[in-house]
Coordinates of C-alpha atoms in Angstrom, one line a residue:
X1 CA 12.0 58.5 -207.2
X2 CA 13.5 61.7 -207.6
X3 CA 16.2 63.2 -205.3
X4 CA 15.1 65.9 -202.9
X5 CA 18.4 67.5 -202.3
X6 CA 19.5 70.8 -204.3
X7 CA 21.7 70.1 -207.3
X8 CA 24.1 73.1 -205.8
X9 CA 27.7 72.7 -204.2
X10 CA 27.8 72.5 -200.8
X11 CA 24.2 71.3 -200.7
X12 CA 25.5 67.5 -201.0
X13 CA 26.1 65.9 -197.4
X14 CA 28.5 63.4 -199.2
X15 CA 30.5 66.4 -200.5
X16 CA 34.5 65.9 -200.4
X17 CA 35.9 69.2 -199.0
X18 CA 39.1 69.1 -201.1
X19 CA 37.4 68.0 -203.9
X20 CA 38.2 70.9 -206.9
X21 CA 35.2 70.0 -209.0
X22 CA 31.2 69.7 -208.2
X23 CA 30.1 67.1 -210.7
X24 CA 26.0 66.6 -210.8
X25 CA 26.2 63.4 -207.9
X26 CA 24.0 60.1 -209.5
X27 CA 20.3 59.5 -208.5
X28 CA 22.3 55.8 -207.0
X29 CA 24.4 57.7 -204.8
X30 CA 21.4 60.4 -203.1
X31 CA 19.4 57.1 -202.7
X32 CA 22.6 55.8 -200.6
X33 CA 22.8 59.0 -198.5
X34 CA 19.2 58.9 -197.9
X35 CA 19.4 55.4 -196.7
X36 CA 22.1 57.2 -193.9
X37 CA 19.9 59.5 -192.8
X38 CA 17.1 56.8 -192.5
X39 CA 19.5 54.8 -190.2
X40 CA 17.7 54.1 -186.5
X41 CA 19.3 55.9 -183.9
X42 CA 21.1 54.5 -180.9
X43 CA 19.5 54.4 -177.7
X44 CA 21.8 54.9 -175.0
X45 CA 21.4 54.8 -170.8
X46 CA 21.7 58.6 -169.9
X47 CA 22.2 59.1 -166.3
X48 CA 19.3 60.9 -165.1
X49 CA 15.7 61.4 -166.8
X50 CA 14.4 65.3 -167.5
X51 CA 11.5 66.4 -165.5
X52 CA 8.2 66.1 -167.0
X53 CA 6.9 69.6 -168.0
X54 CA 3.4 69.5 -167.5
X55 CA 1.1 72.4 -168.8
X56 CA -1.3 74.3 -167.2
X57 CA -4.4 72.8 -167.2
X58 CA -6.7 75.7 -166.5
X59 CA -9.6 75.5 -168.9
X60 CA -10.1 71.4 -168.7
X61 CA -13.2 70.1 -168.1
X62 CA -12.2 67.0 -165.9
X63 CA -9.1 68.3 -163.7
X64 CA -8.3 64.7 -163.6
X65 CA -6.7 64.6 -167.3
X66 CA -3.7 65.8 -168.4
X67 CA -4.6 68.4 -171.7
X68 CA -4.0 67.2 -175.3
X69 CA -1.1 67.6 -175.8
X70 CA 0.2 64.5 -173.7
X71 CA -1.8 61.2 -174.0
X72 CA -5.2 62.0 -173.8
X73 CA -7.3 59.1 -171.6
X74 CA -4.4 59.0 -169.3
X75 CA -5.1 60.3 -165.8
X76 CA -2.2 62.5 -164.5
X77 CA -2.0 60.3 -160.9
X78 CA -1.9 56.4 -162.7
X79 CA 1.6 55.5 -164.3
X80 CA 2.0 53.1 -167.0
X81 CA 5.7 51.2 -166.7
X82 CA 5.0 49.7 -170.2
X83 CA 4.7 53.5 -171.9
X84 CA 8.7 53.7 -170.9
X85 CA 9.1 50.6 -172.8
X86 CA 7.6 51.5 -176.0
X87 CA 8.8 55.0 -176.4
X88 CA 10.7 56.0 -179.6
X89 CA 14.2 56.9 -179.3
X90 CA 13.7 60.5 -180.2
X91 CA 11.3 60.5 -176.8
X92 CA 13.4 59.4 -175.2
X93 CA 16.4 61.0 -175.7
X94 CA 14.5 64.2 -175.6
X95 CA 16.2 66.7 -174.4
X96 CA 19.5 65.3 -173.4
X97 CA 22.5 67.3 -174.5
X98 CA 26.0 66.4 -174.6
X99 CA 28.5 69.9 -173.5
X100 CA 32.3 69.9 -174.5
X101 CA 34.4 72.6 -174.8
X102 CA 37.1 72.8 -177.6
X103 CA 39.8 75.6 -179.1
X104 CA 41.3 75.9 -182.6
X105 CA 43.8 77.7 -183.6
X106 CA 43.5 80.5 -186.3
X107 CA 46.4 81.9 -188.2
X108 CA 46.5 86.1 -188.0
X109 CA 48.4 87.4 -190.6
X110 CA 49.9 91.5 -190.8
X111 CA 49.7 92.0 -187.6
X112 CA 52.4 92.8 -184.8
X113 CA 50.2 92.0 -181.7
X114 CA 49.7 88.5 -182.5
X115 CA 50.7 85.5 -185.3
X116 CA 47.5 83.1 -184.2
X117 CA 44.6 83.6 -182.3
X118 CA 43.0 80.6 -179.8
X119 CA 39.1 80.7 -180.9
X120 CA 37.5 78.5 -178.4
X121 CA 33.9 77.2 -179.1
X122 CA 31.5 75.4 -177.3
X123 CA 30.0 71.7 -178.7
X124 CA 26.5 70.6 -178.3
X125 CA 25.4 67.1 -178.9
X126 CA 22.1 65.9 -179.4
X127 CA 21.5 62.6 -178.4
X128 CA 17.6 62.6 -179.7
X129 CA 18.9 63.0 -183.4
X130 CA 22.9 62.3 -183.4
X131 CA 22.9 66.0 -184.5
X132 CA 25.6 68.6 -182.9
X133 CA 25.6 72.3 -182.9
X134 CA 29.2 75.1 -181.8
X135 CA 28.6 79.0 -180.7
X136 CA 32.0 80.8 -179.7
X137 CA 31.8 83.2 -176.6
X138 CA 31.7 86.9 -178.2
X139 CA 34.8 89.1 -177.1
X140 CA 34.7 92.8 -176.9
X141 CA 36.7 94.2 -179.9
X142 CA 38.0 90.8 -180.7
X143 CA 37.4 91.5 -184.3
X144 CA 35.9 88.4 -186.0
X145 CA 32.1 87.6 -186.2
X146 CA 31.6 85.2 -183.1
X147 CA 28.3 83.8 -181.8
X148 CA 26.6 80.8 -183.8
X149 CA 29.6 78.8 -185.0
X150 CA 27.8 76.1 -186.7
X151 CA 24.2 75.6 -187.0
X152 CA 22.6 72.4 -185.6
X153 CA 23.5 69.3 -188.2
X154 CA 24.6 66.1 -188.5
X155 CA 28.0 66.1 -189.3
X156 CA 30.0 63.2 -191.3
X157 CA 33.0 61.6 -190.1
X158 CA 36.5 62.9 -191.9
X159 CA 38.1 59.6 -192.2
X160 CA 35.7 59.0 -195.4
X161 CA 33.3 56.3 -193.7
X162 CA 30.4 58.3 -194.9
X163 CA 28.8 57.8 -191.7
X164 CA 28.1 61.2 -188.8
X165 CA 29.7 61.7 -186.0
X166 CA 29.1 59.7 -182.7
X167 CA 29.2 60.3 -179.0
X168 CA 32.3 57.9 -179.0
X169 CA 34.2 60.1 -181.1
X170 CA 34.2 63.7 -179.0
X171 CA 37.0 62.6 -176.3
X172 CA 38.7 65.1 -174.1
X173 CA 42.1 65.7 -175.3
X174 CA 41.5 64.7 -178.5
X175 CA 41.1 66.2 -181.9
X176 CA 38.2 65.7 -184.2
X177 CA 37.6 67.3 -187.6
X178 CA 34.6 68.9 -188.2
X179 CA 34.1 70.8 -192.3
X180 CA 38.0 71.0 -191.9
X181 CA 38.6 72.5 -188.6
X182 CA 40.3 70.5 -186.3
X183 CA 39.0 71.3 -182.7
X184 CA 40.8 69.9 -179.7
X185 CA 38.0 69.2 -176.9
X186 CA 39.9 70.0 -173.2
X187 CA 36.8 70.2 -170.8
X188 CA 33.1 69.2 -170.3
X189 CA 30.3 69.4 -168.0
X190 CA 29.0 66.8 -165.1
X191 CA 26.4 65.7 -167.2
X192 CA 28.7 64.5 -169.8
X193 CA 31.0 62.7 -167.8
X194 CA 28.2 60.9 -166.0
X195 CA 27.1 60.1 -169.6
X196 CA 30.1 58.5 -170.7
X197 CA 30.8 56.6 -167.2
X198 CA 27.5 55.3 -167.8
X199 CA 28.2 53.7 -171.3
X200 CA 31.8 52.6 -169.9
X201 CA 34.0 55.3 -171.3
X202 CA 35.3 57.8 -168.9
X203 CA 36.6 60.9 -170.1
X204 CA 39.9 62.5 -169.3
X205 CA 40.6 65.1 -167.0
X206 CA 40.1 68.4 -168.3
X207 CA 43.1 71.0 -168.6
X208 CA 43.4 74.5 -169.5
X209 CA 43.6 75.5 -173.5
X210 CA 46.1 78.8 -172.4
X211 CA 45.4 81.8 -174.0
X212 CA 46.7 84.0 -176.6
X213 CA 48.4 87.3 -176.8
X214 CA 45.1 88.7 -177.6
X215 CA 43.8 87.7 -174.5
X216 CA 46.2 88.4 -172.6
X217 CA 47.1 91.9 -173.6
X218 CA 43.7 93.2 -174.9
X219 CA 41.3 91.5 -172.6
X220 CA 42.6 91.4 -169.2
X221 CA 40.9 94.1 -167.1
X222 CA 42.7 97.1 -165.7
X223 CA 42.1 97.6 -162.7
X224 CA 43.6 100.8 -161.5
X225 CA 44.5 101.6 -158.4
X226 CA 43.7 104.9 -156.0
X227 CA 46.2 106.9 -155.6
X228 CA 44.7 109.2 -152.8
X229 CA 47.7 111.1 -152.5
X230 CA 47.3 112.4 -156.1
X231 CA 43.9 113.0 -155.7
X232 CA 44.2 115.0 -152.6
X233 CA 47.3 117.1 -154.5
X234 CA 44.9 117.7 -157.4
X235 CA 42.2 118.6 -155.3
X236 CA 44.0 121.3 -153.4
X237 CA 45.5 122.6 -157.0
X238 CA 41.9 123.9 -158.1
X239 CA 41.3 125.7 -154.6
X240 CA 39.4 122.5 -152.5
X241 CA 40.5 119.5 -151.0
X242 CA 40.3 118.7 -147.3
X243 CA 42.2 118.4 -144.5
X244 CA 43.9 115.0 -143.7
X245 CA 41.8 114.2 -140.4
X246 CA 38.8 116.5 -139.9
X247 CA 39.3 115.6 -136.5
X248 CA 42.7 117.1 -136.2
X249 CA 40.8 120.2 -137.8
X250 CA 38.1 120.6 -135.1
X251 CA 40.0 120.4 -132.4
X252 CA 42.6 122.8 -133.3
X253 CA 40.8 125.4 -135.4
X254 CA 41.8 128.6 -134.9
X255 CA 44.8 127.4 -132.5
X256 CA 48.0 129.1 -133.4
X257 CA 51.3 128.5 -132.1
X258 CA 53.2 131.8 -132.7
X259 CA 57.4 131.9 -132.8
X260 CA 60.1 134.8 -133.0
X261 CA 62.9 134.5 -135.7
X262 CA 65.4 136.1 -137.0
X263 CA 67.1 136.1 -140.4
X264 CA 68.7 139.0 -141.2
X265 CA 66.0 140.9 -139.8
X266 CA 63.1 140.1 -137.1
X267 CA 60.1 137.8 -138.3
X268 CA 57.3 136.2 -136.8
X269 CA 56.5 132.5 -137.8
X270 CA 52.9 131.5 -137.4
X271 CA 52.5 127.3 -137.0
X272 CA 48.5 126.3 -138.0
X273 CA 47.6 123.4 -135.5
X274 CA 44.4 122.7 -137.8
X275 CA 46.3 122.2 -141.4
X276 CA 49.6 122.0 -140.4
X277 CA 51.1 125.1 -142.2
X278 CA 53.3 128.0 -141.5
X279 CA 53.3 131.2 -142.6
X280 CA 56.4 134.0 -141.9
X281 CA 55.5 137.7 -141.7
X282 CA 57.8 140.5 -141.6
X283 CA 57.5 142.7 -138.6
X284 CA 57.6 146.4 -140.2
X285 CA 57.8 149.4 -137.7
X286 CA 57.2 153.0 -138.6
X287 CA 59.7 154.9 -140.4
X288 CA 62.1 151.6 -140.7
X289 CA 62.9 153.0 -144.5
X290 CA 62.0 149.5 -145.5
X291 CA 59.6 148.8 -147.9
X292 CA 56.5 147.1 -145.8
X293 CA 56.0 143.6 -147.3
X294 CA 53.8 141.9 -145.2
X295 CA 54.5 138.5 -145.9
X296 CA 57.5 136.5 -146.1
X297 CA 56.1 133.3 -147.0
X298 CA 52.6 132.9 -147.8
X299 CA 50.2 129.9 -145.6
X300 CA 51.4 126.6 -146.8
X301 CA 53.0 123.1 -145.3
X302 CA 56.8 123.1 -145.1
X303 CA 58.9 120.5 -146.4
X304 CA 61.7 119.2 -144.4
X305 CA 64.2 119.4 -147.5
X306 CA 64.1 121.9 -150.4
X307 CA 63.6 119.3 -152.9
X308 CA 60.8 117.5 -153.3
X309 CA 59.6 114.3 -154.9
X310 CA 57.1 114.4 -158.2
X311 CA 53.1 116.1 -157.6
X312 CA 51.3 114.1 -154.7
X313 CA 54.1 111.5 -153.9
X314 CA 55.1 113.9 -150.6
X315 CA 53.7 112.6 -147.8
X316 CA 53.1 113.9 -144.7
X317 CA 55.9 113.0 -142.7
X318 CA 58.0 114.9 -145.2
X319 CA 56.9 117.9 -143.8
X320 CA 57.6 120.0 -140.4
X321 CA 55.6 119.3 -137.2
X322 CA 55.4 121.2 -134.0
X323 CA 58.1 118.9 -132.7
X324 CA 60.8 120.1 -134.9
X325 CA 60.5 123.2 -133.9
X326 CA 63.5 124.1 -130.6
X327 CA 64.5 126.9 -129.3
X328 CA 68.3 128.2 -130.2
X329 CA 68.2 125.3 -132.8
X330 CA 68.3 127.0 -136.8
X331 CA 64.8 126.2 -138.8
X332 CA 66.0 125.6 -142.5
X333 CA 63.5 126.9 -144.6
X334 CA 64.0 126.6 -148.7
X335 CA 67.8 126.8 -148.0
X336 CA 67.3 129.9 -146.1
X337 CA 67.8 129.3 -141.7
X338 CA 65.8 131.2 -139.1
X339 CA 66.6 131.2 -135.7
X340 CA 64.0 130.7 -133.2
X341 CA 64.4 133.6 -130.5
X342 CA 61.1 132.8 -128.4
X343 CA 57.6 132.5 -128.8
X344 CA 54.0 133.6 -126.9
X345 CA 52.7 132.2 -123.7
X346 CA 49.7 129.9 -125.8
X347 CA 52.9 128.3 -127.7
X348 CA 54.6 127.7 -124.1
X349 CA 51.4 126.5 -122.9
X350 CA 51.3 124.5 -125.9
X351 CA 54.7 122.5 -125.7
X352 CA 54.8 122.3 -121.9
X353 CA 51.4 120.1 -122.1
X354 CA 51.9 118.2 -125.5
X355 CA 55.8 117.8 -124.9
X356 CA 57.1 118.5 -121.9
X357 CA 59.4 120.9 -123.2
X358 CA 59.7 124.7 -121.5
X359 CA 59.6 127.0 -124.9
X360 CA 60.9 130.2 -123.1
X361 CA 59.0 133.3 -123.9
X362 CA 60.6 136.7 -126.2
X363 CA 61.0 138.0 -129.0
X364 CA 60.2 141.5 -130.8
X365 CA 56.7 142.3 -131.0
X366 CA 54.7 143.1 -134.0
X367 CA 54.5 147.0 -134.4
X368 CA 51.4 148.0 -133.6
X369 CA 49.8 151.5 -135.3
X370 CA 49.0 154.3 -132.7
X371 CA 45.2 155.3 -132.9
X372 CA 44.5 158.9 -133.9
X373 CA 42.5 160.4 -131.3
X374 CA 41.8 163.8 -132.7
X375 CA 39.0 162.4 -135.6
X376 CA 36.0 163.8 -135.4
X377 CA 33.1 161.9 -136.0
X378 CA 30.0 164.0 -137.5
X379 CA 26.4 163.2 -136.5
X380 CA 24.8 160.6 -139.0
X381 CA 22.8 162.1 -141.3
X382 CA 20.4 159.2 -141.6
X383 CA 21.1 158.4 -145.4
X384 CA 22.1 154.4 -145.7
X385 CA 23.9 152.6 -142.4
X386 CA 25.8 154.7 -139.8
X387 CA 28.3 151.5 -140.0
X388 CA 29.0 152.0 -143.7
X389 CA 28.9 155.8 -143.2
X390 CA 32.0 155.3 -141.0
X391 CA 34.2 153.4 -142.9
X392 CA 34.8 156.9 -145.1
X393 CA 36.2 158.1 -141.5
X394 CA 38.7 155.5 -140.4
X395 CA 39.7 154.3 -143.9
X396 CA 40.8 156.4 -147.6
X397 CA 39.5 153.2 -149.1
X398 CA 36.6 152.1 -146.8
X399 CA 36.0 148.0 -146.1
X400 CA 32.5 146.7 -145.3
X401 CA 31.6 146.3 -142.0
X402 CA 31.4 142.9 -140.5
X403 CA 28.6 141.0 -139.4
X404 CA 27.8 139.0 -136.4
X405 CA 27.2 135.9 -138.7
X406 CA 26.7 133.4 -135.9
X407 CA 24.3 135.7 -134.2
X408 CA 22.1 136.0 -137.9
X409 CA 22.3 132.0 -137.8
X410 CA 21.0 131.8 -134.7
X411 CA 18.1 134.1 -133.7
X412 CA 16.2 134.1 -136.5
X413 CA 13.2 135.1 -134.8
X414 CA 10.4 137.9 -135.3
X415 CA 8.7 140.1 -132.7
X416 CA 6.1 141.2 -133.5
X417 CA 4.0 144.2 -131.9
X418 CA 0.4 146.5 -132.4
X419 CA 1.2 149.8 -132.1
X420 CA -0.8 153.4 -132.6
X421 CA 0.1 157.0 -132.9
X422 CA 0.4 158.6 -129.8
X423 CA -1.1 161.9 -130.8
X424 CA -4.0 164.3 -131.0
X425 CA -4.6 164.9 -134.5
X426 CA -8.4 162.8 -135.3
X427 CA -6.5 161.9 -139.0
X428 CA -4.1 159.9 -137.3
X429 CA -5.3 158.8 -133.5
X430 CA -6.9 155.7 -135.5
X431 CA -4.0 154.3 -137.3
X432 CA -3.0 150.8 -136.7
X433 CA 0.6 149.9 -137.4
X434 CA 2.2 146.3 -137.4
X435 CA 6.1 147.4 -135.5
X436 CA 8.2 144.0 -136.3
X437 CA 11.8 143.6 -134.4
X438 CA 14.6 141.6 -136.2
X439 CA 16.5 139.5 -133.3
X440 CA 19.1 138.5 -135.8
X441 CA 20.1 142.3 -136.6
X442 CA 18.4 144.7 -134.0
X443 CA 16.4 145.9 -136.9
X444 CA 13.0 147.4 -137.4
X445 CA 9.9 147.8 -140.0
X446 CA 7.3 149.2 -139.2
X447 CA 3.8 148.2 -141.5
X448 CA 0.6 150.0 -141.7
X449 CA -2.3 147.6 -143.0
X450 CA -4.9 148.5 -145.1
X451 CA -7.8 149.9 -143.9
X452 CA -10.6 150.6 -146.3
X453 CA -12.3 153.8 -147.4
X454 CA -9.7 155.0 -144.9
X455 CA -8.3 157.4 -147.5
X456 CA -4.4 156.2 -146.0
X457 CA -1.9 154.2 -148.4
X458 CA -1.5 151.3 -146.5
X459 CA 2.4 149.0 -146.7
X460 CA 5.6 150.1 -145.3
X461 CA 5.9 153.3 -143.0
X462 CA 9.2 152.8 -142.6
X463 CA 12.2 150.6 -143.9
X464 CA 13.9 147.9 -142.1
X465 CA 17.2 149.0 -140.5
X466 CA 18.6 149.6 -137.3
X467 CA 17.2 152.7 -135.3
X468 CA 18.9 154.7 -132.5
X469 CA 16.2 154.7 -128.9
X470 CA 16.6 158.5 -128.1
X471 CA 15.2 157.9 -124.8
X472 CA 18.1 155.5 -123.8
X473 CA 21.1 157.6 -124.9
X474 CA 20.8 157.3 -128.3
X475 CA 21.6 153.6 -128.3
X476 CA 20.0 151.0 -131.1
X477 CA 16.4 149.5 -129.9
X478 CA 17.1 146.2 -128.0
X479 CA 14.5 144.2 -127.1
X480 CA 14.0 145.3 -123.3
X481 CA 12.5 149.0 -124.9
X482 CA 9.5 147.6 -126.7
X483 CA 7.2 146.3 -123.8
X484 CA 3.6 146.7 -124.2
X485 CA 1.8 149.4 -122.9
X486 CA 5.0 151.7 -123.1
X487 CA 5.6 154.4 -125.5
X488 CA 8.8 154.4 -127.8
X489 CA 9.9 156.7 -130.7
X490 CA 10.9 155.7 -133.4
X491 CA 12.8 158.1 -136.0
X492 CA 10.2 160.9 -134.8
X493 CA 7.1 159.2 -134.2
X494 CA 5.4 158.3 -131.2
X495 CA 3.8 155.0 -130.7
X496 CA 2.1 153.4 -128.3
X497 CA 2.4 149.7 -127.9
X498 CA -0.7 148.3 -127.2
X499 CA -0.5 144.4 -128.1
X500 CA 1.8 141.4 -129.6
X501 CA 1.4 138.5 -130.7
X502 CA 1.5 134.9 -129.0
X503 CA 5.1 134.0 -129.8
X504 CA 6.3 136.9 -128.8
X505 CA 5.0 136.5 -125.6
X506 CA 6.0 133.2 -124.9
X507 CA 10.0 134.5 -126.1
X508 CA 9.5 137.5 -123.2
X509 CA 8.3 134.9 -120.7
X510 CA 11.2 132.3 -121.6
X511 CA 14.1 135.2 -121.6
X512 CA 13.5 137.4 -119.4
X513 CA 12.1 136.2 -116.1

């Protein structure tokens, strides 16, 4: 009978590893490695017996029968202790999988992280077929192909017995040679160890296989650590960043504790209560024949010494608080001292309640420019806003005019009232207008609608902005001068309000009772 196995090297289970030369192996000696492989396998107690996995059995015509693929005239409720008995050992060994764990270790060659490597691998055994099977655990960048280590075989004994490898030879702490590796086994799993208790062989205890400089260096996690301090430093570099207690910050925004110095000429120092800076502004006076610099030193916190530590490693008690701060005492600033003369009542207030400390009150006062009475303001001549028509006055180089910002947050609101001409002309007696009043900026628009086959362009009569009331000293409209039923002129044209609508008269009825 001729030999199934491939006349190739490495194709020959009987194959000596160290053997230099791969001889065609007799038809004698495959008939002797066949009658290996034909051996029965051993049958041994396992410690507990794998669930029975029965399929779904929709589609059966009698639900009391298992399907076809298990014993057919069986009934799924009646056992059969004599089935047990009878089984093959491939039945019942089914399943049942011995787990070790094992290392080796691998020379690494031109390289000046490491000389070996620690490849650890993972050992299956199959008890249905004597047959084992390694994978080693993948590792990020580690370099080598890992994954399936072996594929599942039976593998022969090294000491030349030409029989495979048994569950008695994988011991914990214990080498065994498998295709010329030598793998030292240090742990398994509960199964295992129930196994081997079972068949009267206890395994060791396990103990750890160490690790490599590999692992050590290349695959231990950073974990790095927040250095808030940095973070808020950075933060306020670029222009954000927030204050270090937002509750510090409401309750003391816009508080300012103001102190007199003097350093070779009169300052005033300006303490933030909401941030916890200072600021130092020169006090310039007319015709001083100094060059007026306003500030000293611009808005920022004040170290205690003039020499600090790296970016984000100064803390906050490095810096000057309202307590450092004493009247008569020098305030050294970058090497530089300023003696504190006085301060303002809100300062006094200020330390008297927080510290019990009576800050006496002095100092020079800020020089204050004398308003020129003798401008004359000219009448507007109704081009743009009167406001922005004034900054030409008061200013070479005018500034916009502020706005009442919390007052356009707050009311925006729309009144809205139907107005007509007051007038005798029969072109114009019939005109409906739409007169809308801006709560948030005292402004008005008045809106014609359309009327058709009226021969009138309908849309805006006239544009939104404020307009004076020349019936109430030429003040801008306020809400009290448009009431229904009264007349009101508006940049030269009478109108008489005749209606508005429902909001609007619920807001008269809530605001002015």
């Amino acid at each position: 009978m001729a030999s199934a196995f491939p006349k190739l090297p490495g194709f020959v289970p009987t194959q000596e590893l160290d053997k230099p030369n791969f001889r065609k192996v007799s038809a004698v000696k495959q008939e002797q490695n066949r009658e290996i492989k034909q051996q029965p396998n051993i049958e041994y107690p396992v410690p507990r017996k794998q669930p029975i996995q029965i399929p779904p059995q929709t589609g059966m015509f009698n639900p009391d029968y298992l399907s076809t693929t298990h014993a057919m005239h069986m009934p799924k409720n009646v056992t059969n202790d004599s089935e047990e008995l009878y089984q093959p050992s491939w039945v019942k060994m089914d399943r049942h999988v011995l787990r070790f764990s094992g290392y080796f270790k691998e020379a690494v060659v031109e390289s000046a992280l490491e000389n070996y490597r620690i490849r650890k691998i993972t050992l299956f055994y199959y008890l249905e077929d004597h047959s084992l099977s390694m994978t080693e655990p993948k590792q990020e960048n580690s370099g080598v192909p890992q994954g399936a280590f072996l594929k599942r075989q039976k593998v022969l004994r090294a000491d030349g017995s030409k029989t495979f490898i048994m569950p008695e030879d994988l011991r914990i702490n214990q080498d065994i040679e498998i295709f010329g590796k030598t793998i030292r086994l240090y742990d398994c799993d509960q199964y295992t160890r129930e196994f081997y208790e079972g068949i009267g062989q206890p395994q060791s205890a396990s103990f750890d296989p160490g690790s490599d400089s590999f692992e050590t260096k290349t695959m231990t996690k950073y974990i790095p650590q927040k250095d808030t301090v940095m973070k808020d430093y950075l933060e306020h570099k670029l222009g954000g960043g927030k204050v270090t207690s937002q509750k510090q910050f409401l309750e003391n925004d816009r508080k300012v504790l103001k102190f007199y110095v003097f350093s070779d000429i009169d300052y005033v120092l300006h303490y933030y209560l909401a941030d916890d800076t200072i600021e130092i502004k020169e006090i310039n006076s007319a015709n001083s024949g100094r060059v007026p610099f306003p500030m000293m030193l611009r808005r920022q916190k004040l170290p205690r010494k003039f020499s600090l530590n790296q970016p984000g490693q100064t803390y906050a008690e490095d810096f000057i608080r309202p307590q450092d701060i004493q009247f008569g005492q020098p305030l050294i600033i970058y090497n530089r001292k300023f003696l504190i003369k006085g301060c303002d009542p809100f300062t006094r207030y200020y330390y008297q309640e927080k510290f019990n400390v009576d800050f006496p009150l002095g100092g020079q006062e800020e020089y204050q420019q004398e308003q020129r009475s003798n401008i004359i303001i000219p009448p507007h001549n109704g081009i743009g806003d009167e406001q922005d028509s004034l900054g030409y006055i008061y200013r070479l180089q005018p500034k916009p005019p502020k706005k009442d910002f919390f007052k356009w947050v707050d009311n925006q609101v729309n009144l809205r009232f139907l107005a007509m001409f007051n007038t005798t002309k029969p072109e114009d007696k019939d005109r409906v207008f739409v007169i809308t009043y801006f709560l948030n900026d005292d402004s008005l628009l008045v809106y014609e609608p359309t009327v058709r086959n009226s021969g009138i362009p309908d849309g805006k009569f006239l544009e939104k902005r404020k307009y004076k009331n020349v019936n109430n000293n030429n003040e801008y409209f306020v809400p009290l001068d448009l009431i229904v039923g009264n007349e009101v002129l508006i940049n030269g044209w009478k109108f008489q309000l005749l209606d508005c609508d429902e909001f609007t008269k619920k807001w008269y009825a809530e605001n002015f009772k």
